[in-house]
XYZ file of C-alpha atoms in Angstrom:
508
model
C 0.187 -0.109 -0.249
C 1.303 3.477 -0.780
C 1.465 6.475 1.307
C -1.419 8.367 -0.472
C -3.637 4.792 -0.375
C -2.874 4.727 3.376
C -4.080 8.212 3.865
C -7.151 7.769 1.901
C -7.781 4.559 3.474
C -7.449 6.105 7.298
C -9.562 9.341 6.189
C -12.404 7.493 5.100
C -12.591 4.560 7.599
C -12.872 5.234 11.698
C -11.536 2.045 12.428
C -8.517 1.985 10.295
C -6.271 3.919 12.487
C -6.228 1.189 15.314
C -6.288 -1.627 12.887
C -3.016 -0.479 11.024
C -1.668 0.463 14.506
C -2.234 -2.894 16.196
C -0.869 -4.738 12.813
C 1.968 -2.723 12.639
C 2.491 -3.141 16.346
C 2.358 -7.299 16.007
C 4.582 -7.247 13.207
C 7.218 -5.585 15.076
C 6.481 -7.289 18.289
C 6.775 -10.528 16.557
C 10.092 -10.401 16.701
C 10.767 -8.204 19.736
C 8.647 -11.099 21.750
C 11.261 -13.539 20.615
C 13.892 -11.327 21.135
C 13.053 -10.029 24.588
C 12.283 -13.633 25.618
C 15.898 -14.213 24.673
C 17.229 -11.074 26.369
C 15.323 -12.116 29.788
C 16.909 -15.434 29.675
C 20.524 -13.696 28.751
C 19.910 -11.319 31.307
C 19.796 -14.364 33.930
C 22.794 -15.709 32.416
C 24.688 -12.546 32.817
C 23.573 -12.220 36.507
C 25.219 -15.655 37.058
C 28.768 -14.074 35.783
C 28.355 -10.687 37.325
C 27.971 -9.673 40.990
C 25.236 -7.032 41.976
C 28.115 -4.457 42.205
C 29.302 -5.243 38.954
C 25.950 -5.244 37.378
C 25.051 -1.837 39.325
C 28.088 -0.148 37.647
C 26.955 -1.335 34.285
C 23.323 0.203 34.892
C 24.683 2.963 36.572
C 26.971 4.089 33.882
C 24.120 3.906 31.030
C 22.092 5.963 33.458
C 24.773 8.668 33.843
C 25.343 8.591 30.137
C 21.474 9.502 29.557
C 21.689 12.047 32.139
C 24.775 13.735 30.247
C 22.749 13.589 26.984
C 20.695 16.983 26.771
C 20.045 16.473 23.254
C 19.878 12.794 21.712
C 19.971 12.963 17.578
C 17.092 10.594 17.218
C 14.489 13.084 18.433
C 15.288 14.980 15.064
C 13.713 11.952 13.769
C 10.762 12.465 15.709
C 10.431 16.278 14.615
C 11.097 15.178 10.784
C 8.098 12.722 10.975
C 5.908 15.241 12.296
C 6.207 17.003 8.589
C 5.476 13.860 6.484
C 4.584 16.041 3.205
C 7.788 17.903 3.427
C 10.108 15.064 4.497
C 12.308 15.064 1.057
C 13.189 18.784 1.294
C 13.943 18.820 5.249
C 15.590 15.574 5.340
C 19.207 16.360 4.394
C 19.038 19.553 6.862
C 17.810 17.070 9.393
C 20.730 14.669 8.970
C 23.125 17.886 8.955
C 21.391 19.217 12.384
C 21.465 15.100 13.714
C 25.183 15.069 13.371
C 26.229 18.444 14.937
C 24.041 17.325 17.906
C 25.717 14.008 18.281
C 29.313 15.229 18.138
C 28.257 18.267 20.640
C 26.332 15.472 23.043
C 30.111 13.263 22.519
C 31.837 16.230 23.479
C 29.865 17.063 26.627
C 29.976 13.496 27.870
C 33.642 13.019 27.707
C 34.228 16.600 29.581
C 31.819 15.800 32.119
C 33.808 12.741 33.165
C 35.640 14.318 36.114
C 32.400 15.827 37.920
C 30.830 12.156 37.167
C 33.844 10.541 39.156
C 33.318 13.331 41.959
C 29.890 12.380 42.633
C 29.561 8.807 42.109
C 32.830 8.179 44.512
C 31.369 4.394 45.352
C 31.897 3.647 41.528
C 35.262 2.109 40.365
C 36.931 5.248 38.725
C 38.848 3.312 35.812
C 35.633 1.376 34.849
C 33.693 4.681 34.922
C 35.834 6.324 32.900
C 36.084 3.561 30.143
C 32.457 3.008 30.453
C 31.593 6.773 29.698
C 34.069 7.324 27.030
C 32.706 4.229 24.955
C 29.498 5.781 25.256
C 30.530 9.223 23.894
C 30.631 7.592 20.674
C 26.824 6.594 20.382
C 25.040 9.726 19.851
C 27.293 10.340 16.584
C 26.255 6.919 15.322
C 22.713 7.853 16.085
C 22.784 10.758 14.096
C 23.676 8.557 10.803
C 20.554 6.421 11.787
C 18.217 9.587 12.007
C 17.000 10.189 8.429
C 17.104 6.354 7.173
C 14.835 5.120 10.153
C 12.472 8.232 9.688
C 12.106 7.425 5.858
C 11.262 3.455 6.850
C 8.786 4.743 9.551
C 7.040 6.946 7.151
C 6.591 4.446 4.251
C 5.407 1.930 7.050
C 8.118 -0.566 6.302
C 7.721 -2.434 9.186
C 8.266 -5.884 8.034
C 11.870 -4.861 7.301
C 12.438 -3.098 10.097
C 11.321 -5.872 12.168
C 13.685 -8.314 10.613
C 16.613 -5.661 10.964
C 15.915 -5.000 14.635
C 15.464 -8.597 15.493
C 18.451 -9.797 13.793
C 20.778 -6.925 15.240
C 18.987 -7.195 18.767
C 19.827 -10.809 18.911
C 23.576 -10.237 18.116
C 23.894 -7.663 20.716
C 22.518 -9.995 23.287
C 24.730 -12.839 22.325
C 27.704 -10.492 22.470
C 26.667 -9.415 26.107
C 26.348 -13.187 27.245
C 29.775 -14.289 25.859
C 31.465 -10.759 27.215
C 30.206 -11.550 30.628
C 31.536 -15.282 30.212
C 34.962 -14.142 29.283
C 34.955 -11.917 32.506
C 33.858 -8.318 30.414
C 31.732 -7.603 33.916
C 30.054 -4.138 33.802
C 31.383 -3.463 29.871
C 28.905 -6.631 28.672
C 25.848 -4.629 29.319
C 27.604 -1.256 27.651
C 29.650 -2.211 24.723
C 26.949 -4.508 22.890
C 24.552 -1.444 22.950
C 27.124 0.692 21.029
C 27.792 -2.382 18.350
C 23.319 -2.910 18.193
C 23.281 0.896 17.391
C 26.262 1.147 14.652
C 24.747 -2.125 13.058
C 21.234 -0.616 12.437
C 22.734 2.822 11.171
C 24.521 0.818 9.035
C 21.872 -1.722 7.671
C 18.772 0.951 7.545
C 21.066 3.147 5.614
C 21.418 0.538 2.901
C 18.190 -0.368 2.460
C 16.287 2.951 3.032
C 14.856 5.435 0.161
C 16.648 8.532 1.332
C 16.282 11.766 -0.796
C 18.909 13.226 -2.378
C 17.605 16.203 -4.450
C 17.730 18.716 -1.557
C 20.566 19.994 -0.056
C 21.634 21.027 3.790
C 20.143 24.518 4.238
C 21.087 26.285 7.708
C 17.400 27.915 7.551
C 15.690 24.824 7.369
C 17.920 23.336 10.072
C 17.268 26.306 12.426
C 13.581 25.603 11.761
C 14.189 22.027 12.727
C 15.664 22.984 15.717
C 12.967 25.356 16.948
C 10.547 22.508 17.453
C 13.630 19.884 18.104
C 14.672 22.085 21.389
C 11.197 21.905 22.693
C 11.042 17.995 21.920
C 14.661 16.963 22.825
C 14.174 18.694 26.247
C 11.012 16.999 26.868
C 12.554 13.823 25.523
C 15.680 14.555 28.007
C 13.542 15.035 30.998
C 11.866 12.031 30.162
C 15.061 9.912 29.883
C 16.114 11.212 33.080
C 13.071 10.186 34.869
C 13.565 6.650 33.501
C 16.992 6.521 34.831
C 16.245 8.714 37.977
C 15.808 5.577 40.249
C 19.279 4.356 39.348
C 20.780 7.854 39.353
C 19.359 8.798 43.061
C 19.984 4.896 44.206
C 23.528 5.115 43.162
C 24.066 8.308 44.721
C 22.348 7.473 47.897
C 23.034 3.784 48.539
C 25.596 2.474 46.183
C 26.342 0.383 43.252
C 25.162 -2.868 45.219
C 21.489 -1.638 45.217
C 21.923 -0.055 41.974
C 22.589 -3.704 40.810
C 19.555 -5.193 42.720
C 17.241 -2.488 41.110
C 18.795 -2.678 37.826
C 18.398 -6.163 37.234
C 14.984 -6.264 38.479
C 14.129 -3.348 36.221
C 15.692 -4.805 33.221
C 13.911 -7.951 33.218
C 10.394 -6.884 34.510
C 10.517 -4.353 31.608
C 10.789 -6.657 28.899
C 7.254 -8.051 28.130
C 5.909 -4.291 28.251
C 8.835 -3.207 25.896
C 8.151 -5.840 23.170
C 4.416 -4.004 23.101
C 4.195 -0.715 24.284
C 7.583 0.522 22.618
C 6.664 -0.978 19.294
C 3.415 0.266 19.099
C 4.360 3.889 19.786
C 6.846 3.519 17.079
C 3.703 2.405 14.672
C 1.392 5.037 15.913
C 3.282 8.182 15.539
C 3.720 8.500 11.844
C 0.081 7.254 11.468
C -1.134 9.802 14.057
C 0.920 12.460 12.004
C -1.060 11.619 8.985
C -4.444 12.568 10.985
C -3.479 15.964 12.041
C -6.615 17.611 10.515
C -9.185 14.968 12.261
C -8.469 15.168 16.046
C -11.297 13.305 16.961
C -10.414 10.268 15.112
C -6.681 10.532 16.090
C -8.230 10.298 19.784
C -10.483 8.023 19.064
C -7.675 5.431 17.729
C -5.091 6.609 20.215
C -8.044 5.460 23.121
C -8.411 2.390 20.980
C -4.868 0.887 21.125
C -4.421 1.960 24.772
C -7.470 0.112 25.587
C -6.082 -3.043 24.012
C -2.589 -2.518 25.351
C -3.890 -2.686 28.757
C -5.941 -5.499 28.447
C -2.764 -7.496 27.353
C -0.017 -5.464 29.222
C -1.471 -5.685 33.018
C -1.811 -9.252 33.172
C 1.330 -9.622 31.991
C 2.768 -7.474 34.719
C 0.743 -9.135 37.468
C 2.004 -12.664 36.188
C 5.610 -11.395 36.666
C 4.841 -10.091 39.947
C 3.199 -13.513 41.429
C 5.832 -15.775 39.368
C 8.861 -13.714 41.085
C 9.555 -15.889 43.849
C 9.839 -19.274 41.795
C 11.650 -17.800 38.861
C 14.390 -16.263 41.072
C 14.970 -19.505 43.188
C 15.056 -21.686 40.029
C 17.443 -19.645 37.942
C 19.666 -17.342 40.038
C 22.074 -17.686 42.804
C 21.225 -16.903 46.335
C 23.298 -13.379 46.130
C 20.297 -12.086 43.958
C 17.635 -13.118 46.200
C 17.081 -9.730 47.892
C 16.112 -8.673 44.210
C 12.838 -10.535 44.528
C 10.499 -8.010 46.186
C 11.927 -5.056 44.087
C 10.894 -7.141 40.875
C 7.585 -7.905 42.179
C 7.094 -4.075 42.885
C 8.762 -2.959 39.321
C 6.577 -5.383 37.597
C 3.115 -3.755 39.294
C 4.791 -0.726 38.323
C 4.937 -1.805 34.743
C 1.164 -1.860 34.946
C 1.157 1.572 34.558
C 4.285 2.682 32.591
C 3.164 1.057 29.094
C 0.953 3.778 28.369
C 3.788 5.977 28.381
C 5.225 4.950 24.757
C 2.261 5.540 22.469
C 1.213 8.749 24.524
C 4.468 10.250 23.622
C 3.939 9.495 19.993
C 0.528 10.884 20.311
C 1.776 14.236 21.717
C 4.631 14.440 19.391
C 2.337 13.691 16.419
C -0.007 16.451 17.747
C 3.219 18.856 17.778
C 2.475 19.298 21.220
C 5.852 19.300 22.493
C 5.279 21.961 25.213
C 2.830 19.774 26.794
C 4.870 16.812 26.831
C 7.684 19.051 27.995
C 5.517 20.522 31.023
C 4.133 17.038 31.761
C 7.638 15.759 32.152
C 9.083 18.757 33.949
C 6.300 18.406 36.581
C 6.951 15.024 37.266
C 10.985 15.292 37.417
C 10.075 17.934 39.922
C 8.087 15.653 42.035
C 9.761 12.560 41.854
C 13.215 13.390 42.786
C 12.281 14.157 46.633
C 10.054 11.270 46.628
C 12.932 8.870 45.110
C 15.498 10.184 47.445
C 13.369 9.636 50.629
C 12.850 6.052 48.980
C 16.154 5.285 48.333
C 17.239 6.398 51.844
C 14.343 4.669 53.447
C 14.989 1.250 52.210
C 17.472 1.220 49.159
C 16.194 -0.640 45.799
C 12.894 -1.988 47.337
C 12.370 1.793 48.837
C 12.852 3.475 45.377
C 10.838 0.759 43.315
C 7.774 1.648 45.508
C 8.265 5.449 45.245
C 8.576 4.826 41.511
C 5.502 2.820 41.140
C 3.539 5.857 42.923
C 4.770 8.482 40.646
C 3.807 6.168 37.501
C 0.438 5.561 38.685
C -0.645 9.077 38.760
C 1.610 10.151 35.622
C 0.582 7.708 33.245
C -3.359 8.063 33.361
C -2.690 11.772 33.409
C -0.538 12.022 30.150
C -3.419 9.493 28.325
C -5.959 12.092 29.577
C -3.527 14.910 28.203
C -3.319 13.330 24.885
C -7.412 13.446 24.460
C -7.580 16.815 24.962
C -6.957 17.777 20.950
C -10.260 16.102 20.656
C -13.699 18.300 21.101
C -15.318 15.786 22.914
C -14.401 15.048 26.774
C -12.310 11.972 27.449
C -11.599 12.155 31.070
C -13.308 8.799 31.990
C -12.335 6.913 28.910
C -8.596 7.794 30.114
C -8.753 6.541 33.767
C -10.813 3.587 32.425
C -7.963 2.124 30.597
C -6.438 1.608 33.908
C -8.950 1.012 36.425
C -10.679 -1.810 34.747
C -8.063 -4.161 34.183
C -6.896 -3.329 37.834
C -10.250 -4.408 38.797
C -9.874 -7.706 37.178
C -6.573 -8.630 38.062
C -6.039 -7.638 41.936
C -8.487 -10.578 42.727
C -7.918 -12.871 40.217
C -3.940 -13.157 40.738
C -4.368 -12.593 44.481
C -5.736 -16.144 43.981
C -3.311 -17.376 41.693
C -0.656 -15.879 44.012
C -1.788 -18.025 46.688
C -1.765 -20.996 44.387
C 2.122 -20.515 43.947
C 2.814 -20.361 47.326
C 0.882 -23.740 47.856
C 2.846 -25.100 44.745
C 6.310 -23.888 46.517
C 5.882 -26.541 49.052
C 6.637 -29.319 46.656
C 9.989 -27.850 46.158
C 11.904 -27.487 42.547
C 9.068 -29.384 40.671
C 6.593 -27.076 42.284
C 8.177 -23.954 40.900
C 8.341 -25.484 37.763
C 4.727 -25.785 37.660
C 4.137 -22.602 38.796
C 6.033 -21.278 35.915
C 4.969 -23.261 33.124
C 1.416 -24.099 34.354
C -0.196 -21.921 36.951
C 1.385 -18.629 35.125
C 0.184 -19.145 31.852
C -3.136 -20.119 32.714
C -3.510 -17.204 35.032
C -2.451 -14.796 32.105
C -4.619 -16.346 29.473
C -7.851 -16.381 31.826
C -6.993 -12.598 32.578
C -6.891 -11.746 29.086
C -9.768 -13.568 28.148
C -11.961 -11.893 31.026
C -10.698 -8.488 29.584
C -12.577 -9.258 26.483
C -15.700 -8.319 28.575
C -14.586 -4.918 29.152
C -14.816 -3.393 25.766
C -15.769 -3.817 22.261
C -12.358 -2.657 21.186
C -10.549 -5.332 22.916
C -13.049 -7.881 22.115
C -12.541 -7.360 18.458
C -9.046 -6.924 18.487
C -8.497 -10.384 20.584
C -10.816 -12.102 18.570
C -9.531 -10.818 15.138
C -6.200 -11.697 16.250
C -7.348 -15.326 17.449
C -9.312 -15.915 14.033
C -6.630 -14.494 12.150
C -3.781 -16.974 13.874
C -6.120 -20.052 13.292
C -6.604 -19.491 9.649
C -2.590 -19.146 9.349
C -2.267 -22.255 10.955
C -4.857 -24.315 9.055
C -3.322 -23.117 5.735
C 0.243 -24.182 6.828
C 1.040 -27.446 5.094
C 1.271 -30.261 7.127
C-alpha cells in the first residue's frame, strides 16, 4: 500500500487507525517477543557471572550517560516525521542537524567525566571512565541513523524494520553473554549496545530510500531546531525520569543497591517493551497523517491504549506472582534480595505501558510544550520522593516510590492526549487503567496463593508455577478482558481468528 492510499484509507474508515496501528505493532512485536524472551534469559545468564555491584556499575554508567545527553540526535527524527509532506525537502537539513548535535553531545560527555567521578565515588574510577568514554561514541552513530530510520517509519516498512531490529538485537544480546562469560564484567552491559546502534545505522542506510535532491540548508536546520529544542528537552526529561531511580540510588545507596534494582527493572520491563514501545513507533507516523482530524486521532489512540492495557496489565501481574519461583530456579542466592524489588517494578509496569504511545501521540499532535510540561512537573515531584525511598529502604524503597509516581503520571498523560479532541474523554482515560486492575487484583491474588502452595513441593512446584499456573493465569485474565470493551473483544478475537486461519493454511 502506498503512502497516498494509506492516507485515503485512514481518512475514510474510522477504525482504520487502530487496525493499522495494531497490525504494525504485531509485526514489530513478533520479533521483539522472541528477542525479549531471549534477552530476559540472557540477563539471567549475565547475572550468574556478574555480582550485584558489577551489574550496578554497568547500569549506573548507562543511566549517567542518559543524564549527560541533554540533546539526543534521534529526536530529530521525531520532528522530521511530524512533517511528512515536506520530508524530502527537510531530510538533508535534518541529517546535518543530527550530526552536529551528536558531536556536541559526545564532547559534553567526555568533559563531564571528572565531575561524574566526584559525585559517584562508590563506583570504580577506571571502569567509570572507560564506560562513559565508549558511550560518548553513541550519539555520533545515532546521528547517521536519523534519516534512514525516519524514511522507513514513514513508509510503514515494518516487516523490514522488524527483521533488521530482530537480527541486530539478538546479535547484541549474544555479544553481552559472551563478554560476561569471558570476564567482561560491567562492559558486557554497555559495549553491545554501541555495536547494536552501529549495525542498525549501517543496515538501515543501505535499505532506506533517502532523498538526495535537496541539500543541507542552515535556515531549514534552524527551523527544525526550534521544534527539536522543545521535543528534545521533553525527551531528555523523560530519559532522566526513566533513569532517575538508578541515578538517585547510586548516589544515596551505592552500586550494590543499583545492581539489585537494575536487574529487576531490566527483566520486568521486557514484556512491556515488546508491545508498548513498538506500538509507539507504529502510532506516531499514523497519527501524523491525521493532524486535521483530531477526533478520529484520539479515538484511535484510546482504542490502542485499551487493547494495550488488556494485554500488558495481566502480563505485569503474572510477572509479580512468579517472581519467587523464577528467581529460586535460575539465580544464585546473591540475587534473592532482588525478588521483592522485581515484584514492585512489575506492578509499576502495569501503569508505565501507556507512556510510549502517549508520547508518540503528543509528538504527532506537535504538542511538544505539553510533553515538556508533563515531564518537567513529574521530574520535580519524583526527585524528592525517590530520594526518600532510596534513603528509607534502598532498591525496594525506590521501586515503591517509582510505582507511586507512575500510577499518577500515566493516567494523566493519557488524558492530556485526548484534549486535542473536542469531546471530553476523562473517564475513558481513567477506565484504561481502572478496569484491568479491578479484574487482576482479585484474580491474581488467588493465583498468588496457588503459587505459594505449589512452592511447598520444591523445585517441581516452582516449575509448575512457571509453566502451568502462570500461563493459565495470564490467558484467563486476557479472556476476561474481552468483556470490558468492544475494542478489546474485536481486536483479540480478530487476532485469534487470523492466527487460526494461518495455522489451517500452513502445510502439514
